[in-house]
Amino acid sequence: MGHRVDHEYDYLFKIVLIGDSGVGKSNILSMFTRNEFCLESKSTIGVEFATRTLQVDGKTVKAQIWDTAGQERYRAITSAYYRGAVGALLVYDITKRQTFDNVQRWLRELRDHADSNIVIMMAGNKSDLKHLRAVQEEDGHALAEKEGLSFLETSALEGTNIEKAFQTILTEIYHIISKKALAAQEAAATSTVPGQGTTINVADASGNTSKGCCST
Amino acid sequence: MEKKGLENGPIKLIQQMKSQTKSINPLTAFEDKRSVCAVLLMDIDVDRDAYGFAVRPQHLQRYREYANIYQEEEEERSDRWKTFLEQQADYSQLPINGTSSEKDNKELHAEATGQEINNGLEKGVEGDDISGEKPSSDILLENVTREEKQSATSTKTHRIQIWTEIRPSLHVIEDMMSLRIMRKGNQSKDQQDTKKERMVPSFEDAKSAKGASEEDSEDEFYDVERSDPNQDASSSDSASAPATGAADALSPESSFPWKEELEVLVRGGVPMALRGELWQAFVGVRTRRVEKYYQDLLASETNSGNHVDQQSDSNTKGSTADSVCVPEKWKGQIEKDLPRTFPGHPALDNDGRDALRRLLTAYARHNPAVGYCQAMNFFAALLLLLMPEENAFWALMGIIDDYFDGYYSEEMIESQVDQLVFEDLVRERFPKLGLLCS
């Protein structure tokens, strides 16, 4: 689905997948990018990434998703990859309370290392394991509201809400960017505003268009 | 539990690959194994590579097409190595086939250690794990001789625990490489006498009681290594950098006139049948080994067992900065990663995972400053594919303690440094690409 030749996209958005070890980050990624789920997946070492190109509000968006190792000590490594990310999917496991309690720590991690405008979606994964549930959906909603995050419960295994989670993030990012672009146009700024740097950089990194996916 | 049906194929395949390299094998003990397996050679459906890893469907056809070439190349390599090793044997007049004493040794170890380990090991293991009777752990035991195989059913745990000497013809290589270990040991002994007084005594007692005089220096070296997590980075820098750099100078061409030839051989690739043993020779496993150290590390589980069980379910996240204080905090992460290490590989059935658990746990106890870090599971599992369990432990220790010193510590400092250096190199050599990393 959505396979295209590289460069055939309007926007490139970098998104990071974070959360405790074993919550299902890699499977969310493989589900979204390859429609695959693997019960016997391997531990992620450091970072890995995959991409998928899809339509968002009529625009072709390439999502470049960075999957990270969940073990605590890897944060020193993985946080370096937050740079340039415009979105984050923060995953916890609804069957493991601890992974939900740690969401705060991950948010701090993002505040410390990522762009302050990063769009964050919290995902309570493994919603198929109803009998093992340890975190109520309301708790997820409450936390999300308090922290100003989007929230969904997902199941990589069943494919529930995976598509929707990414669509939501990407759409929100796109809206922010087009709003900025509009503002920039209206202001008729003489040069690009540094505050928009993150997004611009990402688009640059694609080697595709030069500056200005959002400033022109 | 999973994919039992696949078990036989890859194992035979591995043995079969070995049989293809028969020419290099100077040990007569291996003769039988290969004649048994050679029969099965051609009718195996090759969907896994020689190491038992699944070949991706998209690569399968190519893999099959090239199978003959791979085999020829492997034979070529094997011949070259064989010639080389025979030459070494001539020089040093080592009794290539004289292995009987070693076998005795092995059996002795097995007898001595098998029983006590049992207690400690089976504790954290689920019931059905123990009952797994599948013989596929053979894959972990490729160096084990025929006699041991026959008694396998009754003494399974013994077999898994076993320590096996590498073939004598590799000892010259090991001796050369071991100079590095000795020197490093001495150096840290000199430099850091003060430090070691502060060290945690836990395993020290057990070790010094057993360690022969020859092993004293490395004992101290290792103790220093894990004595103080905070100083880990700095001390390792000062200790390892010069030692590594000096390794070449240390092995003068006069003592090892064949060193260059060996380097060429290594660059050309190591034949599969020799790989596990050669790795051990290079890491200097025999020199590092302290008898019973591995078993003692594992046995200590019984003492701290209560904490362990409590912790097993809780996430590693409980483990913040208060690293060494919390006992066995690595356990949860190890358990998570066991099924996620080479998933689907036939060697990592229940027995294989038990071995992997023991190996990682033992290392974590040996070096609490590192404990367990994701990625070590892959090192450890790969070693288990190529050598007996205790050998794998000493190899892992050599690799993580020396070659990856500081890499997997809580701060992962060396790993970060390497990535920054790499980034710099990319900028320098590939400026265009470098622009993208800004």
XYZ file of C-alpha atoms in Angstrom:
654
model
C 0.000 0.000 0.000
C 1.141 3.444 -0.785
C 4.375 2.414 -2.378
C 5.847 5.103 -4.510
C 9.100 5.935 -6.035
C 11.225 7.968 -3.690
C 10.990 11.695 -4.067
C 7.409 11.457 -5.087
C 6.033 13.178 -2.088
C 5.142 16.618 -0.921
C 6.323 16.288 2.638
C 8.687 14.178 4.626
C 7.867 13.890 8.298
C 10.175 12.292 10.799
C 8.446 10.508 13.628
C 9.995 8.723 16.573
C 8.573 5.664 18.259
C 9.389 5.591 21.942
C 8.344 3.792 25.094
C 9.491 1.066 27.427
C 11.087 -2.144 26.293
C 8.652 -4.753 25.077
C 5.569 -2.585 24.661
C 5.380 -3.386 20.961
C 7.022 -0.452 19.225
C 8.668 -2.533 16.535
C 5.482 -4.393 15.770
C 3.541 -1.158 15.498
C 6.127 -0.051 12.990
C 6.088 -3.250 10.972
C 2.319 -3.279 11.024
C 2.130 0.239 9.737
C 4.850 0.025 7.117
C 4.641 -3.592 5.964
C 1.369 -4.863 7.322
C 3.272 -7.501 9.237
C 3.026 -8.618 12.807
C 5.530 -10.984 14.306
C 4.985 -12.589 17.681
C 8.632 -13.543 17.707
C 10.210 -10.256 16.893
C 13.745 -9.471 17.926
C 14.916 -6.871 20.392
C 15.622 -3.539 18.782
C 19.209 -2.495 19.256
C 19.830 1.228 19.068
C 17.549 2.574 16.372
C 15.939 1.289 13.221
C 13.723 3.019 10.778
C 11.149 2.370 8.101
C 9.081 4.584 5.861
C 5.672 4.671 4.331
C 4.153 7.144 1.981
C 0.485 7.991 2.334
C -2.099 10.641 1.648
C -2.830 13.270 4.243
C -5.397 15.900 3.390
C -4.770 15.354 -0.269
C -1.018 15.705 0.074
C 1.494 12.936 -0.367
C 3.359 12.532 2.865
C 6.283 10.284 3.471
C 6.453 9.187 7.073
C 9.959 8.325 8.153
C 9.573 6.454 11.377
C 12.402 5.834 13.782
C 12.031 2.883 16.064
C 14.132 2.946 19.212
C 15.488 0.523 21.780
C 13.420 0.684 24.935
C 15.999 -0.262 27.527
C 16.677 2.626 29.810
C 20.345 3.020 29.131
C 19.800 3.325 25.411
C 18.137 6.664 25.903
C 21.515 8.290 25.695
C 21.822 6.862 22.204
C 18.275 7.141 20.985
C 17.662 10.685 22.178
C 20.147 11.830 19.559
C 17.632 10.674 16.999
C 14.882 12.918 18.291
C 16.538 15.769 16.490
C 14.439 16.869 13.571
C 11.471 14.763 14.600
C 8.131 16.489 14.131
C 6.075 13.746 15.687
C 6.357 11.117 18.395
C 4.336 8.028 19.087
C 4.756 7.261 22.783
C 3.766 3.676 23.406
C 2.899 1.851 26.591
C 1.563 -1.632 27.188
C -1.945 -1.760 28.653
C -1.060 -5.020 30.386
C 1.938 -3.539 32.193
C 1.175 -0.734 34.566
C 4.807 0.193 34.886
C 5.066 1.074 31.223
C 2.185 3.503 31.671
C 3.694 5.027 34.784
C 6.854 5.624 32.822
C 5.059 7.758 30.251
C 5.962 10.824 32.287
C 9.606 9.981 32.016
C 9.347 9.624 28.283
C 7.614 12.976 28.055
C 10.455 14.513 29.982
C 12.828 12.832 27.602
C 11.042 14.453 24.686
C 10.999 17.841 26.368
C 14.731 17.601 26.936
C 15.783 16.380 23.537
C 13.117 17.019 20.958
C 11.710 20.108 19.315
C 9.277 21.850 21.615
C 6.581 21.825 18.947
C 6.716 18.078 18.450
C 3.332 16.444 18.022
C 2.853 13.644 20.499
C 0.424 10.777 20.315
C 0.217 8.353 23.212
C -0.719 4.794 22.337
C -1.849 2.131 24.790
C -0.800 -0.933 22.851
C -1.823 -4.594 23.112
C -5.501 -3.728 23.463
C -6.261 -7.228 22.228
C -5.076 -8.649 25.558
C -8.248 -7.644 27.356
C -7.998 -10.278 30.054
C -4.579 -8.977 31.076
C -5.447 -5.328 31.114
C -3.715 -3.391 33.872
C -4.325 0.135 32.645
C -7.857 1.347 32.076
C -8.590 3.250 28.944
C -9.961 6.138 31.016
C -6.602 6.452 32.744
C -5.007 6.808 29.361
C -7.493 9.455 28.329
C -7.064 11.331 31.581
C -3.301 11.432 31.281
C -3.456 12.414 27.653
C -5.765 15.266 28.441
C -3.631 16.452 31.294
C -0.515 16.414 29.148
C -2.166 17.672 26.007
C -1.504 14.563 23.959
C -3.588 12.696 21.458
C -4.480 9.239 22.640
C -5.566 5.920 21.207
C -5.520 2.357 22.331
C -3.929 0.188 19.676
C -3.302 -3.429 18.874
C -0.472 -4.142 16.515
C -1.514 -7.771 16.529
C -5.031 -7.051 15.303
C -4.065 -3.927 13.460
C -6.484 -1.906 15.514
C -5.973 1.846 15.364
C -2.446 1.567 14.013
C -3.356 3.298 10.804
C -5.446 5.799 12.658
C -2.696 6.623 15.128
C -0.264 7.561 12.405
C -2.894 9.305 10.335
C -3.777 11.428 13.323
C -0.195 12.420 14.013
C 0.570 13.132 10.387
C -2.558 15.164 9.893
C -1.890 17.221 12.948
C 1.669 17.854 11.825
C 0.458 18.796 8.401
C -2.048 21.255 9.788
C 0.517 22.913 11.959
C 2.857 23.219 9.049
C 0.361 24.588 6.620
C -0.762 27.089 9.216
C 2.811 28.163 9.670
C 3.317 28.373 5.974
C 0.266 30.533 5.675
C 1.413 32.769 8.457
C 4.785 33.047 6.869
C 3.276 33.991 3.562
C 1.068 36.581 5.105
C 3.943 38.074 6.975
C 5.838 38.011 3.705
C 8.918 37.375 5.664
C 12.168 38.216 3.981
C 13.830 35.101 5.210
C 12.795 31.840 6.728
C 12.026 31.890 10.368
C 14.327 29.822 12.512
C 11.418 28.653 14.603
C 10.298 26.528 11.700
C 13.688 24.968 11.371
C 12.784 21.496 12.371
C 10.376 20.828 9.624
C 12.470 22.478 7.032
C 15.437 20.406 7.967
C 13.537 17.220 7.619
C 12.351 18.079 4.189
C 15.879 19.008 3.316
C 17.128 15.735 4.513
C 15.097 14.003 1.885
C 17.342 15.555 -0.695
C 14.194 16.455 -2.488
C 13.012 19.990 -2.481
C 15.193 22.675 -1.101
C 14.050 24.837 1.728
C 10.553 25.938 1.910
C 8.066 23.166 1.998
C 6.509 25.208 4.686
C 7.766 28.696 4.009
C 6.680 29.079 0.449
C 7.466 -25.064 21.522
C 7.445 -23.307 18.229
C 8.623 -24.597 14.946
C 9.676 -27.932 16.243
C 9.310 -29.334 12.830
C 12.228 -27.311 11.623
C 14.606 -28.555 14.156
C 16.300 -31.292 12.339
C 16.927 -29.546 9.104
C 19.199 -26.771 10.173
C 21.116 -28.810 12.649
C 21.918 -31.376 10.096
C 22.729 -28.588 7.810
C 25.250 -27.185 10.183
C 26.845 -30.500 10.693
C 26.758 -31.004 7.015
C 28.580 -27.777 6.410
C 31.159 -28.957 8.807
C 31.514 -32.158 7.005
C 32.249 -30.221 3.909
C 35.165 -28.709 5.662
C 36.411 -32.014 6.843
C 39.817 -31.534 5.364
C 40.771 -28.930 7.878
C 39.836 -30.944 10.814
C 42.886 -32.453 12.365
C 41.013 -34.124 15.131
C 40.094 -37.673 14.451
C 37.342 -37.392 16.990
C 35.371 -35.400 14.509
C 35.605 -38.010 11.809
C 32.637 -40.004 12.928
C 30.339 -37.105 13.219
C 30.886 -36.104 9.701
C 30.455 -39.501 8.171
C 27.136 -39.766 9.914
C 25.952 -36.477 8.600
C 27.443 -36.484 5.183
C 24.778 -38.866 4.037
C 22.073 -36.321 4.592
C 23.854 -33.791 2.558
C 21.906 -33.252 -0.579
C 18.269 -33.688 0.195
C 17.865 -30.899 2.648
C 15.634 -28.066 1.760
C 17.838 -25.082 2.196
C 15.691 -22.396 3.721
C 18.209 -21.670 6.399
C 21.805 -20.738 6.084
C 24.708 -22.702 7.442
C 24.272 -21.159 10.873
C 20.622 -22.067 11.081
C 19.292 -18.599 10.363
C 16.296 -18.395 8.112
C 17.155 -17.115 4.682
C 14.739 -14.428 3.634
C 12.358 -15.615 0.955
C 13.538 -12.944 -1.441
C 17.104 -14.190 -1.097
C 16.342 -17.852 -1.155
C 16.691 -18.479 -4.823
C 19.984 -16.672 -5.044
C 21.193 -18.481 -1.988
C 20.492 -21.781 -3.631
C 22.074 -20.751 -6.869
C 25.246 -19.819 -5.108
C 25.305 -22.722 -2.711
C 27.920 -24.561 -4.706
C 30.157 -21.570 -4.915
C 29.880 -20.973 -1.205
C 30.809 -24.553 -0.652
C 33.822 -24.391 -2.918
C 35.022 -21.244 -1.283
C 34.593 -22.801 2.092
C 36.633 -25.799 1.054
C 39.331 -23.553 -0.253
C 39.478 -21.652 2.970
C 39.519 -24.841 4.906
C 42.462 -26.131 2.923
C 44.417 -22.989 3.477
C 43.785 -23.047 7.185
C 44.589 -26.699 7.376
C 47.941 -26.165 5.740
C 48.662 -23.297 8.029
C 47.759 -25.173 11.169
C 49.767 -28.182 10.129
C 52.762 -25.974 9.676
C 52.311 -24.590 13.142
C 52.018 -28.064 14.488
C 55.290 -28.977 12.814
C 57.018 -25.973 14.271
C 55.861 -26.399 17.743
C 55.556 -30.166 17.555
C 52.259 -30.166 19.233
C 50.564 -33.516 19.344
C 47.682 -32.726 17.081
C 45.803 -35.879 17.722
C 46.615 -36.233 21.346
C 43.344 -35.249 22.845
C 42.652 -38.037 25.219
C 43.726 -36.097 28.238
C 41.464 -33.276 27.284
C 38.526 -35.515 27.008
C 39.242 -36.780 30.463
C 39.343 -33.273 31.655
C 36.051 -32.450 30.152
C 34.376 -35.370 31.702
C 35.876 -34.487 35.013
C 34.483 -31.033 34.856
C 31.142 -32.313 33.901
C 31.108 -34.696 36.802
C 32.247 -32.118 39.248
C 30.043 -29.269 38.276
C 26.897 -30.685 36.865
C 25.196 -31.473 40.080
C 25.565 -28.286 42.004
C 24.616 -26.141 39.097
C 21.341 -27.862 38.806
C 20.079 -26.392 42.007
C 20.719 -22.845 41.079
C 19.674 -23.059 37.520
C 16.334 -24.591 37.505
C 15.018 -22.126 39.935
C 14.021 -19.352 37.662
C 12.894 -21.716 34.981
C 9.354 -22.540 34.219
C 8.245 -26.074 34.640
C 7.860 -27.027 31.030
C 11.249 -25.644 30.182
C 12.965 -28.375 32.057
C 10.991 -31.117 30.511
C 12.067 -30.283 26.992
C 13.797 -33.403 25.799
C 14.595 -32.202 22.336
C 18.081 -33.048 21.285
C 18.541 -29.859 19.388
C 20.813 -28.479 22.029
C 23.344 -30.546 20.158
C 23.795 -27.466 18.193
C 25.367 -25.881 21.200
C 27.701 -28.728 21.553
C 29.309 -29.066 18.265
C 32.699 -29.514 19.807
C 31.617 -32.286 22.015
C 32.918 -35.660 21.129
C 31.085 -38.752 20.210
C 31.442 -40.500 23.533
C 29.676 -37.727 25.285
C 26.875 -37.804 22.841
C 26.139 -41.383 23.596
C 25.673 -40.680 27.239
C 23.701 -37.619 26.395
C 20.240 -38.623 27.439
C 21.128 -39.299 31.016
C 23.469 -36.401 31.579
C 21.945 -33.612 29.656
C 22.669 -30.836 32.093
C 26.217 -32.010 32.361
C 26.697 -31.713 28.672
C 25.337 -28.226 28.506
C 27.570 -27.032 31.279
C 30.633 -28.478 29.797
C 33.864 -26.697 29.198
C 35.821 -27.888 26.228
C 39.355 -27.072 25.313
C 39.897 -25.893 21.806
C 41.976 -28.061 19.546
C 45.645 -28.016 20.435
C 46.679 -26.876 17.003
C 45.164 -23.495 17.807
C 47.082 -23.059 21.017
C 49.907 -21.171 19.392
C 47.442 -18.594 18.184
C 45.829 -18.453 21.553
C 49.187 -18.041 23.227
C 50.020 -15.119 21.042
C 46.691 -13.447 21.646
C 46.857 -14.161 25.335
C 49.939 -12.020 25.717
C 47.557 -9.152 25.497
C 45.477 -10.403 28.353
C 48.456 -11.057 30.586
C 49.915 -7.677 29.897
C 46.692 -5.932 30.472
C 46.327 -7.761 33.714
C 49.762 -6.782 34.894
C 49.316 -3.256 33.870
C 46.156 -2.725 35.744
C 47.705 -4.477 38.654
C 50.511 -1.966 38.744
C 48.441 1.063 38.049
C 45.495 0.399 40.163
C 46.666 -1.279 43.257
C 44.994 1.348 45.317
C 41.704 1.010 43.642
C 41.195 -2.622 44.077
C 41.205 -2.303 47.799
C 37.814 -0.732 47.580
C 36.294 -3.387 45.494
C 33.263 -5.421 46.215
C 34.372 -8.715 47.611
C 31.458 -10.898 46.520
C 33.065 -13.155 43.962
C 36.579 -12.231 44.830
C 36.695 -14.702 47.673
C 35.500 -17.556 45.625
C 37.885 -16.737 42.871
C 41.034 -16.171 44.800
C 40.460 -19.399 46.601
C 40.542 -21.233 43.327
C 42.684 -19.146 41.090
C 46.067 -20.567 40.308
C 49.005 -18.230 40.572
C 49.029 -17.841 36.836
C 45.556 -16.432 36.940
C 46.090 -13.963 39.690
C 46.822 -11.074 37.457
C 43.672 -11.395 35.477
C 41.638 -11.843 38.578
C 42.777 -8.500 39.733
C 42.214 -7.032 36.379
C 38.640 -8.078 36.312
C 38.022 -7.076 39.834
C 39.303 -3.660 39.093
C 37.005 -3.488 36.158
C 33.931 -3.970 38.162
C 35.083 -2.325 41.307
C 33.721 1.097 40.673
C 31.057 1.853 38.126
C 31.605 5.570 38.334
C 35.197 5.277 37.388
C 34.419 2.746 34.755
C 34.905 5.036 31.840
C 38.065 6.709 32.938
C 39.777 3.691 34.312
C 38.977 1.601 31.297
C 40.348 4.240 29.057
C 43.651 4.370 30.757
C 43.880 0.650 31.120
C 42.783 -0.611 27.780
C 43.906 1.956 25.298
C 47.628 1.531 25.728
C 47.323 -2.188 26.101
C 45.460 -2.532 22.858
C 47.796 -0.278 21.067
C 50.758 -2.150 22.334
C 49.440 -5.533 21.370
C 51.301 -5.505 18.099
C 54.538 -4.431 19.576
C 54.110 -7.067 22.161
C 54.117 -9.959 19.819
C 57.397 -9.536 18.046
C 57.682 -10.970 14.622
C 60.533 -13.071 15.875
C 58.342 -15.058 18.219
C 55.485 -15.319 15.782
C 56.906 -15.313 12.281
C 53.579 -16.591 11.012
C 51.584 -13.691 12.348
C 51.293 -11.953 9.025
C 50.211 -15.120 7.325
C 47.544 -15.545 9.954
C 46.287 -12.049 9.330
C 45.889 -12.791 5.667
C 44.025 -15.949 6.480
C 41.689 -14.136 8.835
C 40.922 -11.524 6.238
C 40.088 -14.288 3.803
C 37.552 -15.644 6.241
C 37.443 -18.294 8.876
C 36.006 -21.652 7.871
C 32.870 -22.447 9.705
C 34.124 -25.569 11.391
C 36.948 -23.612 12.956
C 35.155 -20.420 13.703
C 34.007 -21.066 17.232
C 37.372 -22.355 18.314
C 39.294 -19.635 16.559
C 37.230 -16.963 18.204
C 38.072 -18.555 21.496
C 41.730 -18.624 20.608
C 41.671 -14.972 19.658
C 39.838 -13.911 22.765
C 42.170 -16.044 24.813
C 39.501 -18.040 26.491
C 41.833 -20.570 28.054
C 43.989 -17.897 29.608
C 41.010 -16.059 30.974
C 39.319 -19.030 32.433
C 39.189 -19.443 36.168
C 37.933 -22.837 37.035
C 34.484 -22.956 38.600
C 34.048 -19.219 38.312
C 31.155 -19.589 35.922
C 29.510 -22.230 38.050
C 29.938 -20.130 41.168
C 28.362 -17.141 39.513
C 25.366 -19.225 38.642
C 25.191 -20.914 42.001
C 24.903 -17.583 43.751
C 21.401 -17.368 42.381
C 20.164 -19.445 45.256
C 21.241 -16.761 47.684
C 19.631 -13.840 45.996
C 16.811 -15.852 44.596
C 14.077 -14.130 46.542
C 14.829 -10.693 45.240
C 15.067 -12.119 41.820
C 11.639 -13.571 41.721
C 10.045 -10.453 43.024
C 11.710 -8.402 40.408
C 11.197 -10.608 37.470
C 7.884 -9.201 36.471
C 8.527 -5.601 37.193
C 9.853 -3.556 34.398
C 13.499 -2.651 34.148
C 12.338 0.843 34.584
C 12.433 0.506 38.284
C 16.135 0.534 37.778
C 16.966 4.185 37.588
C 20.257 5.514 38.700
C 20.610 3.437 41.803
C 22.279 0.841 39.718
C 24.342 -1.593 41.686
C 22.325 -1.406 44.869
C 19.351 -3.263 43.496
C 20.239 -6.896 43.129
C 19.539 -8.593 39.830
C 17.750 -5.660 38.312
C 18.769 -6.969 34.926
C 16.648 -10.032 35.246
C 13.473 -8.533 33.841
C 15.199 -7.261 30.752
C 16.971 -10.554 30.153
C 13.691 -12.430 30.373
C 12.153 -10.039 27.879
C 14.936 -10.518 25.442
C 15.334 -14.293 25.614
C 12.499 -14.995 23.191
C 13.551 -11.982 21.159
C 17.017 -13.280 20.436
C 17.251 -14.924 17.033
C 13.567 -15.805 17.239
C 12.752 -18.941 15.351
C 16.294 -20.195 15.359
C 16.131 -23.904 16.077
C 18.953 -23.759 18.595
C 17.048 -21.333 20.758
C 14.430 -23.716 21.948
C 13.842 -24.064 25.663
C 17.237 -25.563 26.337
C 18.920 -22.958 24.230
C 17.152 -20.157 26.020
C 18.044 -21.616 29.370
C 21.657 -21.602 28.330
C 21.341 -18.044 27.097
C 19.720 -17.018 30.364
C 22.540 -18.576 32.355
C 25.156 -16.978 30.201
C 23.711 -13.477 30.429
C 22.977 -13.801 34.110
C 26.480 -15.009 34.847
C 27.968 -12.134 32.920
C 25.751 -9.611 34.678
C 26.916 -10.940 38.030
C 30.496 -10.979 36.903
C 30.315 -7.348 35.883
C 27.463 -5.593 37.687
C 28.595 -2.223 36.396
C 27.448 -3.404 32.998
C 24.875 -5.915 34.115
C 22.823 -6.657 31.083
C 22.509 -4.411 28.085
C 20.432 -5.185 25.058
C 22.690 -6.334 22.221
C 24.628 -8.596 24.538
C 21.897 -11.137 23.984
C 22.906 -11.395 20.355
C 26.583 -11.698 21.173
C 25.871 -14.397 23.690
C 23.515 -16.349 21.472
C 25.929 -16.286 18.580
C 28.659 -17.613 20.799
C 26.352 -20.357 22.025
C 25.792 -21.414 18.453
C 29.488 -21.931 18.045
C 30.816 -23.293 21.300
C 29.934 -24.986 24.573
C 28.309 -22.915 27.239
C 31.183 -22.217 29.557
C 33.468 -21.465 26.650
C 30.841 -19.027 25.470
C 30.909 -17.370 28.858
C 34.634 -16.723 28.774
C 34.455 -15.573 25.201
C 31.610 -13.208 26.047
C 33.516 -11.899 29.006
C 36.580 -11.264 26.881
C 34.563 -9.513 24.219
C 32.482 -7.308 26.490
C 35.141 -6.611 29.111
C 37.934 -5.861 26.702
C 36.817 -5.237 23.170
C 33.640 -3.409 24.131
C 34.805 -1.973 27.388
C 32.581 0.975 28.287
C 30.214 0.272 25.434
C 27.410 -1.325 27.355
C 27.805 0.298 30.730
C 24.886 2.298 32.092
C 26.140 5.430 30.312
C 27.049 3.604 27.094
C 29.757 6.187 26.840
C 32.066 4.410 24.424
C 29.172 3.634 22.178
C 28.272 7.304 22.057
C 31.846 8.264 21.396
C 32.081 5.835 18.516
C 28.945 7.228 16.960
C 30.248 10.762 17.207
C 33.547 9.712 15.696
C 31.675 7.985 12.937
C 29.613 11.087 12.318
C 32.791 13.123 12.057
C 34.274 10.655 9.631
C 31.196 10.806 7.453
C 31.374 14.584 7.405
C 34.995 14.450 6.459
C 34.845 11.735 3.835
C 31.367 12.248 2.473
C 30.673 15.960 2.880
C 27.445 15.844 0.936
C 26.078 13.115 3.128
C 27.496 14.907 6.123
C 25.363 17.929 5.443
C 22.333 15.854 6.189
C 23.440 15.059 9.708
C 23.517 18.642 10.835
